[in-house]
Amino acid sequence: MKTFLKNIGRAGKKIGSAGKKAGLIIVDKLRRHPIMCNVVLSILMTIILETLGRQRSDFASIFQFADERTKMFLYSILIMFLSYSIVLVVKRRLFTYIVVTLLWSVVGIVNWMMLNTRNTPFTYVDITLLKSVLPVMSNYFSPTEIVSMGALLLIALVLLVVAFMYLPMEKKLKRKKGFLQLAVICVIFSGVTAMGFKTGDLTDHIHNILLAFDDYGTSYCFAITALKNGIDKPSNYSEKTIDRIEDRTDKAVAKMEEDEKKKNETVEKPNIIFVQLESHFDITQVKGVTFNKDPLPNFHKYMKEYSSGQLSMPSYGAGTANSEFEVITGMNLDHFGAAEYPYKTVLQDTTTESMATVLKEQGYTAHAIHDNSAAFYDRDLVFSQLGFDTFTTKETMNIKKWTENGWAKDSVLTGCINDGLNSTDGEDYVYCISVQGHGDYPTTEIIENPEIKVTGGIDDEAMKNKYTYYANQVYQMDQFVGDLVKSLEKRNEKTILVMYGDHLPSLNIENEDLTYGNKYETSYFIWDNMGLQKTDGEIEAYDLGSEILKKCHIHNGVMNSFHQTRKGTENYQEDMKNLQYDMLYGKQYVWNQENPFKATDLTFGIRDLEVTKAYETDDSVFIVGNNFTNYAEVYVDDVQINTTYHNEHLLEVPKDSLEDGDTFTVSIVSKAPRVLRTSKPYVYKEK
């Protein structure tokens, strides 16, 4: 037995020695033939990234990508090859291989994690927003996952330090040859890229980043979001150009106002309400798909009776924030970078004109409403930059009804909109963002006895379940539409209500599946109680606000007056790009080089938090008041104490957390974390 074990030991040593020798030979070969090594690593990393990006445990989707999008698959390998080519001119060749491989691996792993948790791919912008992402990581990852990520990061850093210190360097680096090879590779890459854009195989206009990652690959999409963002400076941008555009617009506005004066048309100031319905469109327009009854009876009714039509949106399947950006600012996303979200980039530190600022010049108060978290898409920051006065969010609502997959039901919004209107004596501008129709849509049947049933046109059971779930959500959203209109009819105040979908849902719908043939269009209607003439048609999202203000004879504002007078004229898009660049990135000639807009001090919610009484029991102190929500927390001397929410009038804290004479407040706290609203101080008295 001992002899047997000794033989095994000797064999193991020989195998280990041979393996070590073979490894050294391979490493030496790779060091001496970096081009060959780069090719191999580039192919492997492309396969790994695309496997992670497609969330598959097999390689079937990679073969499909390579087969159907062969040019993009090869271009993805070329991107990798270019990134590895830096090893041609550095002495620490092995260390550089490790660094480049590690960086691309991080992109792939983080992309996989984000797709699993948020159904949103990883882009360069996410790196620039890392500071704002860290506080909300717990929304998407468990404490164990966060600790694991931290530990992996620490291990990776330690290994990099060790690798830097101990891995061998090239003793005879042929630097001139290396730089020549690198130059040739860069020239080839530049030529292929230029040809790709010329033939249309490559694009920097991405409307749906999720679909783009499937179509163009992880490495290309990540790179293009890093290299192409903001608005490129127009070739003819100058003060003279901006003056020319403004002069032409001013003359057209003056003529329009003169014509209105002749017709005795004066400025109207109704309440103006925009309701952006999440993932909403007319599902009955999908060819061949039938239902047991109309899922959108109210929406169809108001489309027939009031101005309505198709709204051209900047995105498909996702991108809510970009839809509202176009509607609120009147700016065209086509002039921005690939898959850009201005909420995540320029509006992080820049204020600008918006529907809110235009209407506030007319005496309006501007309210934003969203039945999701305040920090989603950084709206708690961005809406301040856009001039809103109040922002009512999920944290400040008492939401009692939720969808089967956890989104708030939109019925809560009727009361929130009316609270906003009731909060002032003057006119109000309300921008409300719905959430109920949000994906993902389940492939299994999770609604018991659904009101809306798919009766034909879909054979695949999983897709049928998706359609059934979605159809029932939009049916309930349609009930909210009807209830909201009825509540506005009772107010006896002049009102214009605009309702539309932000984008189509992620149900794999293509142009050929729709009766109207465009997956970037959703339906809209414009309800009013002012007797406005019914005018139907297709409208661009960035032009919707100006169309509404034109009905009210309101013409102030750079983008508003521009759209009202220049739509369809020569150089319309070129001049629009100049204005957008000037306002957000240029010298702001439109405002005499001084931005007039200041970030507002947003008030979160409409109703005040009130504490009316506090009483003790054997184990607890109960706090009585008004307008508490599930996000209410009690603070004593700025220290948060454990708080239990019972209902909008009652909170509970441990008895030992309050002493006689303590002053406490109740605050609404988001998960960001951020204190959104606070009650007046209350002095606790023991009895």
XYZ file of C-alpha atoms in Angstrom:
687
model
C 0.000 0.000 0.000
C 2.839 2.350 0.903
C 4.541 1.579 -2.386
C 1.308 2.286 -4.220
C 0.935 5.657 -2.498
C 4.554 6.518 -3.203
C 4.036 5.720 -6.874
C 0.953 7.944 -6.948
C 2.956 10.705 -5.286
C 5.776 10.415 -7.803
C 3.267 10.374 -10.668
C 1.562 13.454 -9.230
C 4.867 15.295 -8.999
C 5.732 14.374 -12.572
C 2.313 15.520 -13.813
C 2.618 18.734 -11.807
C 6.122 19.341 -13.124
C 4.984 18.623 -16.674
C 1.952 20.865 -16.250
C 4.090 23.674 -14.898
C 6.548 23.223 -17.751
C 3.744 23.166 -20.310
C 2.193 26.263 -18.720
C 5.489 28.119 -18.892
C 5.910 27.087 -22.522
C 2.384 28.308 -23.337
C 2.967 31.581 -21.478
C 6.281 32.017 -23.265
C 4.645 31.326 -26.645
C 1.887 33.818 -25.892
C 4.431 36.433 -24.827
C 6.431 35.918 -28.022
C 3.376 35.760 -30.299
C 0.985 38.423 -28.935
C -1.005 38.794 -32.188
C -2.022 35.145 -32.052
C -2.787 35.456 -28.351
C -4.905 38.569 -28.986
C -6.987 36.754 -31.592
C -7.679 33.816 -29.272
C -8.516 36.004 -26.274
C -10.706 38.292 -28.386
C -12.834 35.390 -29.600
C -13.132 33.911 -26.105
C -14.036 37.236 -24.448
C -16.633 38.006 -27.134
C -18.295 34.634 -26.545
C -18.236 35.174 -22.765
C -19.664 38.717 -22.975
C -22.450 37.717 -25.357
C -23.321 34.664 -23.261
C -23.669 36.855 -20.162
C -25.503 39.561 -22.106
C -28.065 37.113 -23.415
C -28.563 35.544 -19.968
C -28.092 32.005 -21.286
C -26.354 28.990 -19.771
C -25.688 27.553 -23.236
C -24.105 28.896 -26.396
C -27.149 28.600 -28.680
C -27.816 32.345 -28.634
C -24.155 33.073 -29.434
C -24.281 30.868 -32.510
C -27.515 32.589 -33.499
C -25.880 36.011 -33.076
C -22.838 34.897 -35.077
C -25.076 33.459 -37.800
C -27.695 36.199 -38.101
C -25.462 39.164 -37.298
C -22.146 37.856 -38.605
C -20.674 41.296 -39.326
C -21.485 42.544 -35.825
C -20.073 39.373 -34.270
C -16.809 39.864 -36.157
C -16.806 43.589 -35.311
C -17.229 42.706 -31.623
C -14.145 40.491 -31.905
C -12.326 43.387 -33.598
C -13.189 45.705 -30.674
C -11.710 43.156 -28.295
C -8.658 42.728 -30.508
C -8.075 46.493 -30.505
C -8.293 46.670 -26.707
C -5.803 43.788 -26.316
C -3.415 45.355 -28.833
C -2.007 47.679 -26.196
C 0.149 44.729 -25.102
C 2.246 45.277 -28.244
C 3.857 48.398 -26.769
C 4.162 47.659 -23.031
C 6.786 45.699 -21.111
C 4.309 44.319 -18.556
C 2.602 42.216 -21.210
C 1.121 39.501 -18.965
C -0.102 42.043 -16.429
C -1.761 44.062 -19.199
C -3.499 40.934 -20.491
C -4.907 40.368 -17.012
C -6.072 44.001 -16.631
C -7.812 44.151 -20.015
C -9.451 40.753 -19.477
C -10.559 41.772 -15.985
C -12.078 45.059 -17.173
C -14.100 43.382 -19.928
C -15.111 40.643 -17.488
C -16.440 43.288 -15.087
C -18.490 44.804 -17.924
C -19.934 41.379 -18.730
C -20.693 40.393 -15.144
C -22.225 43.756 -14.176
C -24.281 43.703 -17.383
C -25.555 40.224 -16.496
C -26.439 41.360 -12.956
C -28.253 44.495 -14.128
C -30.246 42.564 -16.720
C -31.328 40.118 -14.028
C -32.262 42.770 -11.470
C -33.420 45.758 -13.532
C -33.907 44.393 -17.067
C -31.588 47.216 -18.162
C -28.130 46.640 -19.659
C -24.928 48.172 -18.331
C -23.757 51.311 -20.135
C -20.929 53.763 -19.625
C -23.343 56.290 -18.098
C -23.889 53.918 -15.176
C -20.207 54.305 -14.282
C -20.483 58.098 -14.265
C -23.470 57.810 -11.902
C -21.818 55.354 -9.520
C -22.067 57.831 -6.647
C -25.861 58.020 -6.932
C -26.200 54.264 -7.543
C -24.416 53.102 -4.374
C -27.131 54.324 -1.926
C -29.852 52.357 -3.750
C -27.923 49.116 -4.317
C -29.944 47.498 -1.531
C -33.065 47.976 -3.695
C -31.691 45.464 -6.177
C -29.228 43.267 -4.269
C -29.407 41.435 -0.959
C -26.866 42.258 1.796
C -25.144 38.907 1.077
C -24.807 39.773 -2.612
C -23.433 43.242 -1.799
C -20.880 41.799 0.645
C -19.919 39.149 -1.917
C -19.366 41.799 -4.585
C -17.235 43.815 -2.182
C -15.177 40.753 -1.297
C -14.655 39.840 -4.973
C -13.573 43.400 -5.712
C -11.080 43.329 -2.846
C -9.678 39.958 -3.974
C -9.325 41.245 -7.534
C -7.410 44.317 -6.338
C -5.079 42.197 -4.208
C -4.404 39.834 -7.112
C -3.680 42.789 -9.396
C -1.142 44.168 -6.943
C 0.519 40.745 -6.665
C 0.508 40.317 -10.445
C 2.055 43.754 -10.915
C 4.819 42.971 -8.449
C 5.735 39.427 -9.521
C 4.791 38.768 -13.141
C 7.783 38.958 -15.514
C 8.350 41.864 -17.888
C 9.540 41.723 -21.484
C 13.321 42.030 -21.569
C 13.627 42.720 -25.269
C 10.570 44.709 -26.259
C 10.638 45.697 -29.933
C 8.837 48.974 -29.319
C 9.110 50.347 -32.870
C 7.650 47.169 -34.332
C 4.932 47.191 -31.674
C 3.909 50.783 -32.388
C 3.862 50.060 -36.119
C 1.615 47.032 -35.575
C -0.657 49.039 -33.265
C -0.888 51.857 -35.830
C -1.848 49.407 -38.576
C -4.510 47.833 -36.318
C -5.934 51.286 -35.475
C -6.068 52.239 -39.163
C -7.842 48.980 -40.047
C -10.279 49.436 -37.151
C -11.016 53.053 -38.168
C -11.590 52.030 -41.781
C -13.912 49.164 -40.866
C -15.823 51.447 -38.481
C -16.230 54.207 -41.074
C -17.415 51.656 -43.629
C -19.841 50.191 -41.082
C -21.492 53.548 -40.482
C -21.596 54.250 -44.213
C -23.318 50.946 -45.015
C -25.659 51.138 -42.026
C -24.256 48.044 -40.324
C -23.248 50.312 -37.420
C -25.366 53.044 -35.880
C -25.125 55.616 -33.128
C -28.903 56.176 -33.044
C -30.194 53.658 -30.526
C -33.834 53.904 -29.463
C -33.968 50.831 -27.254
C -30.716 49.963 -25.513
C -32.021 46.566 -24.376
C -32.738 45.464 -27.956
C -29.526 47.100 -29.182
C -27.402 44.896 -26.922
C -28.962 41.862 -28.632
C -28.588 43.319 -32.132
C -25.136 44.912 -31.876
C -23.431 43.074 -29.039
C -22.218 44.029 -25.582
C -18.804 45.447 -26.465
C -20.111 47.734 -29.235
C -23.059 49.064 -27.220
C -20.930 49.715 -24.144
C -18.301 51.479 -26.260
C -20.757 53.627 -28.226
C -22.441 54.851 -25.017
C -18.984 55.921 -23.794
C -17.912 57.649 -27.001
C -21.206 59.139 -28.169
C -23.182 61.201 -25.671
C -24.532 64.706 -25.413
C -25.223 66.741 -28.544
C -22.452 67.163 -31.090
C -21.662 70.811 -31.686
C -23.413 71.819 -34.943
C -20.990 72.870 -37.668
C -22.708 76.251 -38.039
C -23.203 76.946 -34.321
C -22.527 80.597 -33.456
C -24.195 83.590 -31.870
C -25.142 84.763 -35.345
C -26.869 81.455 -36.102
C -28.856 81.519 -32.856
C -29.843 85.163 -33.435
C -31.037 84.276 -36.921
C -33.186 81.411 -35.604
C -34.647 83.557 -32.824
C -35.337 86.464 -35.149
C -37.220 84.215 -37.577
C -39.219 82.696 -34.717
C -40.011 86.070 -33.101
C -41.367 87.467 -36.369
C -43.557 84.405 -36.854
C -44.872 84.637 -33.266
C -45.652 88.334 -33.714
C -47.674 87.553 -36.839
C -49.488 84.701 -35.071
C -50.408 86.968 -32.142
C -51.608 89.647 -34.549
C -53.878 87.138 -36.298
C -55.239 85.965 -32.938
C -55.950 89.570 -31.946
C -57.956 90.107 -35.125
C -60.035 87.038 -34.268
C -60.468 88.228 -30.650
C -58.616 85.154 -29.404
C -57.043 85.733 -26.020
C -54.777 83.656 -23.782
C -56.621 80.805 -22.084
C -55.362 79.487 -18.758
C -57.003 76.143 -18.024
C -55.533 73.512 -15.747
C -53.211 71.496 -17.989
C -52.721 67.834 -17.100
C -50.468 65.336 -18.854
C -50.821 61.677 -17.895
C -48.120 59.405 -19.299
C -49.350 55.815 -19.122
C -46.645 53.201 -18.607
C -46.164 50.823 -21.574
C -49.641 51.747 -22.827
C -50.833 51.395 -26.389
C -53.939 50.207 -28.227
C -53.454 46.460 -27.893
C -56.457 45.832 -30.152
C -54.284 47.063 -33.039
C -52.080 43.953 -32.919
C -52.993 42.005 -36.040
C -54.932 38.805 -35.461
C -55.060 39.011 -31.646
C -58.604 39.029 -30.259
C -60.087 39.427 -26.777
C -63.354 38.503 -25.090
C -64.142 42.231 -24.774
C -62.624 45.662 -25.384
C -59.655 46.189 -23.009
C -59.745 49.980 -23.576
C -63.398 51.118 -23.658
C -62.767 54.546 -22.104
C -59.651 55.304 -24.136
C -61.457 54.385 -27.369
C -64.467 56.499 -26.357
C -62.398 59.621 -25.701
C -60.357 59.107 -28.868
C -63.582 59.212 -30.877
C -64.994 62.266 -29.092
C -61.876 64.445 -28.681
C -58.653 65.291 -30.510
C -56.621 62.108 -30.836
C -54.199 60.136 -32.955
C -50.750 58.572 -32.839
C -47.855 59.956 -30.801
C -44.352 59.301 -32.152
C -42.110 58.313 -29.238
C -38.290 58.238 -28.980
C -38.090 54.665 -27.701
C -39.665 51.242 -27.874
C -40.150 48.631 -25.147
C -38.432 50.795 -22.509
C -37.175 54.346 -21.980
C -39.952 56.031 -19.987
C -37.680 58.864 -18.874
C -36.796 59.770 -22.463
C -40.452 59.924 -23.475
C -41.214 62.376 -20.688
C -38.019 64.315 -21.417
C -39.225 65.033 -24.959
C -42.731 65.997 -23.835
C -41.572 68.182 -20.928
C -38.696 69.993 -22.689
C -39.786 69.982 -26.341
C -36.339 68.617 -27.288
C -35.682 65.846 -29.806
C -33.713 62.847 -28.480
C -32.481 62.117 -32.009
C -29.955 64.927 -31.581
C -28.409 63.290 -28.491
C -25.919 60.455 -28.172
C -26.580 56.748 -28.563
C -29.113 55.410 -26.056
C -28.635 58.507 -23.933
C -30.831 59.398 -20.982
C -30.494 63.172 -20.404
C -31.909 62.562 -16.907
C -28.706 60.631 -16.178
C -26.299 62.979 -17.946
C -26.720 66.684 -18.684
C -29.697 67.291 -16.357
C -27.707 66.057 -13.382
C -26.120 69.489 -13.112
C -27.917 71.712 -15.639
C -31.250 73.507 -15.422
C -33.227 74.272 -18.530
C -36.489 75.574 -19.910
C -39.457 73.203 -19.746
C -43.241 73.135 -19.877
C -43.097 73.821 -16.146
C -41.031 77.019 -16.512
C -43.065 78.224 -19.516
C -46.362 77.853 -17.655
C -44.980 79.280 -14.404
C -44.317 82.490 -16.357
C -48.082 82.479 -16.934
C -48.802 82.113 -13.207
C -49.165 78.340 -13.009
C -47.964 76.017 -10.253
C -46.133 72.931 -11.566
C -46.747 69.493 -10.047
C -45.108 66.159 -10.891
C -46.709 62.866 -9.816
C -45.371 59.303 -10.072
C -46.585 56.164 -8.300
C -43.061 54.789 -8.148
C -40.030 55.770 -6.063
C -38.768 59.358 -6.069
C -35.207 58.380 -7.004
C -36.162 56.256 -10.031
C -34.288 57.778 -13.022
C -33.072 60.441 -10.522
C -36.371 62.266 -10.847
C -36.014 63.622 -7.307
C -33.092 65.669 -8.662
C -34.115 66.187 -12.283
C -37.615 67.551 -11.630
C -36.004 70.280 -9.560
C -33.753 71.107 -12.541
C -36.852 71.266 -14.766
C -38.676 73.761 -12.544
C -41.391 71.679 -10.852
C -42.710 72.923 -7.516
C -44.036 69.676 -6.026
C -43.362 65.993 -6.610
C -45.780 63.389 -5.273
C -44.202 59.920 -5.275
C -44.888 56.403 -4.051
C -43.301 57.285 -0.719
C -45.878 60.028 -0.080
C -48.890 57.983 -1.248
C -50.986 55.468 0.622
C -51.076 52.778 -2.039
C -53.389 49.903 -1.192
C -53.558 48.073 -4.521
C -50.597 46.448 -6.265
C -50.196 44.389 -9.409
C -49.341 40.713 -9.230
C -45.695 41.508 -10.001
C -45.390 44.334 -7.488
C -46.109 47.649 -9.223
C -48.550 50.201 -7.807
C -51.971 50.256 -9.461
C -52.752 53.556 -11.139
C -56.125 54.067 -9.449
C -54.257 55.919 -6.673
C -53.351 58.676 -9.146
C -56.868 60.145 -9.432
C -56.740 61.384 -5.842
C -53.150 62.588 -6.216
C -53.983 64.669 -9.304
C -56.987 66.233 -7.600
C -54.898 66.935 -4.481
C -52.500 68.877 -6.694
C -55.334 70.857 -8.252
C -56.843 71.531 -4.813
C -53.547 72.760 -3.374
C -53.649 76.128 -5.155
C -56.213 78.795 -5.957
C -54.736 79.433 -9.394
C -54.076 77.337 -12.469
C -52.054 74.145 -12.245
C -49.784 72.217 -14.599
C -49.668 68.547 -13.666
C -47.307 65.980 -15.174
C -48.311 62.513 -13.996
C -46.344 59.330 -14.728
C -48.123 55.994 -14.393
C -46.430 52.676 -13.504
C -49.049 49.890 -13.520
C -48.345 48.668 -17.045
C -44.649 48.088 -16.296
C -43.028 44.783 -17.312
C -41.795 42.122 -16.993
C -44.885 40.232 -18.077
C -45.154 36.712 -16.622
C -45.054 33.680 -18.911
C -47.229 31.721 -16.479
C -50.857 32.354 -15.592
C -50.847 34.366 -12.368
C -54.180 36.252 -12.542
C -57.109 34.299 -11.182
C -60.249 34.682 -13.317
C -58.898 37.473 -15.569
C -61.430 40.027 -16.764
C -59.778 40.191 -20.185
C -58.997 36.941 -21.980
C -57.104 36.341 -25.219
C -59.511 34.487 -27.517
C -57.377 34.139 -30.629
C -54.244 34.984 -32.579
C -51.624 33.596 -30.167
C -50.719 29.915 -30.058
C -47.655 30.018 -27.821
C -48.840 29.521 -24.224
C -46.103 31.657 -22.623
C -46.792 34.589 -24.957
C -50.533 34.181 -24.448
C -50.001 34.485 -20.687
C -47.939 37.632 -21.243
C -50.689 39.196 -23.353
C -53.362 38.187 -20.841
C -51.478 39.769 -17.968
C -50.746 42.940 -19.946
C -54.312 43.254 -21.278
C -55.724 43.061 -17.744
C -53.338 45.751 -16.520
C -54.284 48.161 -19.317
C -57.954 47.346 -18.695
C -57.570 48.482 -15.086
C -55.541 51.487 -16.259
C -58.429 52.288 -18.586
C -60.785 52.316 -15.606
C -58.453 54.868 -14.015
C -58.687 56.904 -17.244
C -62.480 56.941 -17.002
C -62.500 57.754 -13.265
C -60.062 60.625 -13.738
C -62.124 62.218 -16.507
C -65.301 61.931 -14.399
C -63.572 63.588 -11.435
C -62.389 66.466 -13.642
C -65.877 66.932 -15.078
C -67.171 67.488 -11.530
C -64.605 70.195 -10.732
C -66.172 72.819 -12.950
C -62.740 74.252 -13.790
C -61.401 74.779 -17.293
C -59.129 71.811 -17.945
C -57.153 70.162 -20.718
C -56.173 66.540 -20.101
C -53.637 64.788 -22.343
C -53.299 61.017 -22.016
C -50.870 58.820 -23.924
C -48.574 55.806 -23.673
C -44.850 56.357 -23.173
C -43.812 53.419 -25.379
C -44.996 49.992 -26.468
C -44.615 47.148 -23.964
C -41.799 44.611 -24.284
C -43.936 41.975 -26.020
C -41.721 41.429 -29.077
C -44.065 43.502 -31.250
C -42.672 44.545 -34.629
C -43.973 46.982 -37.249
C -45.532 44.209 -39.323
C -47.557 43.067 -36.283
C -49.404 46.412 -36.018
C -52.310 47.649 -38.112
C -50.716 51.111 -38.208
C -47.223 49.718 -38.882
C -44.990 51.669 -36.479
C -43.814 50.270 -33.147
C -42.561 53.724 -32.104
C -46.089 55.132 -31.998
C -48.616 55.040 -29.178
C -52.180 56.405 -29.024
C -53.196 59.686 -27.402
C -56.298 61.783 -26.790
C -56.769 65.377 -25.613
C -59.853 65.731 -23.434
C -61.138 69.206 -22.560
C -64.230 70.924 -21.171
C -63.641 74.144 -23.123
C -65.232 73.182 -26.435
C -61.929 72.931 -28.324
C -62.205 71.835 -31.936
C -61.448 68.153 -32.552
C -58.280 67.768 -34.623
C -56.774 64.343 -35.170
C -53.332 63.414 -36.419
C -49.847 62.191 -35.722
C -47.704 64.275 -33.349
C -44.055 63.984 -32.333
C -43.595 63.659 -28.564
C -41.341 66.746 -28.502
C -44.085 68.765 -30.212
C -47.003 67.646 -28.014
C -46.583 70.346 -25.361
C -46.415 73.162 -27.911
C -49.602 71.861 -29.580
C -51.436 72.087 -26.254
C -50.101 75.570 -25.489
C -51.025 76.720 -28.980
C -54.652 75.794 -28.234
C -54.378 78.136 -25.218
C -52.686 80.908 -27.280
C -49.594 80.666 -25.048
C -46.451 81.369 -27.103
C -43.649 82.153 -24.621
C -40.603 79.923 -24.259
C -37.784 79.199 -26.700
C -38.746 75.665 -27.740
C -42.493 76.268 -27.461
C -42.514 79.261 -29.822
C -40.026 77.525 -32.129
C -42.250 74.466 -32.597
C -45.395 76.536 -32.989
C -43.928 78.595 -35.814
C -41.248 76.462 -37.455
C -42.655 72.937 -37.623
C -42.385 71.611 -41.158
C -40.332 74.550 -42.425
C -36.887 74.525 -43.995
C -33.996 73.643 -41.621
C -36.456 72.742 -38.851
C -34.367 69.890 -37.397
C -31.034 71.630 -37.993
C -32.214 74.762 -36.179
C -33.749 72.670 -33.398
C -30.392 70.967 -32.839
C -28.672 74.356 -32.650
C -31.159 75.558 -30.012
C -30.847 72.366 -27.966
C -27.057 72.496 -28.093
C -27.031 76.171 -27.138
C -29.372 75.679 -24.163
C -27.711 72.581 -22.708
C -24.078 72.556 -23.869
C -23.299 75.843 -25.610
C -22.913 79.444 -24.549
C -26.671 79.955 -24.055
C -27.003 82.832 -26.517
C -30.795 82.359 -26.330
C -30.631 83.740 -22.772
C -27.943 86.367 -23.375
C -25.349 83.877 -22.078
C -26.923 83.643 -18.633
C -29.196 80.738 -17.732
C -32.280 82.293 -16.073
C -33.508 79.066 -14.496
C -32.670 78.053 -10.945
C -33.254 74.611 -9.485
C -36.434 74.622 -7.400
C -36.709 73.476 -3.808
C -39.021 70.546 -4.522
C -41.800 69.864 -2.045
C -42.453 66.130 -1.902
C -46.133 65.332 -1.672
C -49.064 67.684 -1.279
C -50.490 66.825 2.125
C -48.695 67.848 5.318
C -47.579 65.227 7.817
C -49.325 65.946 11.122
C -48.795 64.571 14.623
C -51.832 65.151 16.826
C -51.213 62.861 19.779
C -48.803 60.332 21.293
C -49.751 57.793 23.957
C -47.990 54.890 25.623
C -48.851 51.284 26.396
C -46.857 48.685 28.312
C -44.405 48.126 25.449
C -44.905 50.852 22.891
C -45.632 54.469 22.137
C -48.333 55.047 19.540
C -48.198 58.193 17.452
C -51.476 59.484 16.065
C -51.722 61.903 13.166
C -52.504 62.323 9.494
C -51.026 61.399 6.131
C -48.521 58.818 7.358
C -47.316 56.288 4.778
C -45.367 53.055 4.794
C -42.215 55.162 4.383
C -42.818 57.154 7.596
C -40.002 57.147 10.156
C -39.817 58.781 13.588
C -36.739 60.881 14.410
C -35.548 62.042 17.821
C -32.745 64.634 17.666
C -32.056 63.639 14.038
C -31.669 59.981 15.063
C -34.000 57.564 13.282
C -35.756 55.112 15.595
C -37.464 51.845 14.749
C -40.935 52.693 13.425
C -43.883 50.431 12.645
C -46.516 51.711 10.207
C -50.108 50.676 10.961
C -52.134 53.045 8.785
C -52.161 56.631 7.572
C -53.142 57.797 11.072
C -51.085 55.537 13.336
C -47.387 54.714 13.902
C -45.740 52.682 16.653
C -42.274 52.977 18.224
C -40.647 51.075 21.130
C -41.462 52.562 24.530
C -37.812 52.984 25.507
C -37.094 55.078 22.383
C -38.960 58.103 23.747
C -38.551 59.804 27.093
C -40.605 62.520 28.714
C -39.816 65.868 27.108
C -38.265 64.425 23.939
C -38.989 66.338 20.756
C -39.626 64.126 17.754
C -40.686 64.478 14.141
C -42.168 62.136 11.568
C -40.479 62.067 8.161
C -41.119 60.335 4.854
C -37.830 58.669 3.875
C -37.030 57.158 0.493
C -34.749 54.150 0.093
C -32.105 56.377 -1.544
C -32.036 57.307 1.428
C -33.441 60.823 1.390
C -35.809 62.624 3.740
C -38.623 63.819 1.483
C -41.007 65.494 3.900
C -41.102 66.161 7.657
C -43.816 67.023 10.176
C -43.632 69.858 12.646
C -41.795 68.957 15.897
C -43.893 67.362 18.628
C -42.963 67.237 22.324
C -43.645 63.866 23.942
C -45.203 63.891 27.422
C -45.390 60.735 29.488
C -48.602 60.046 31.334
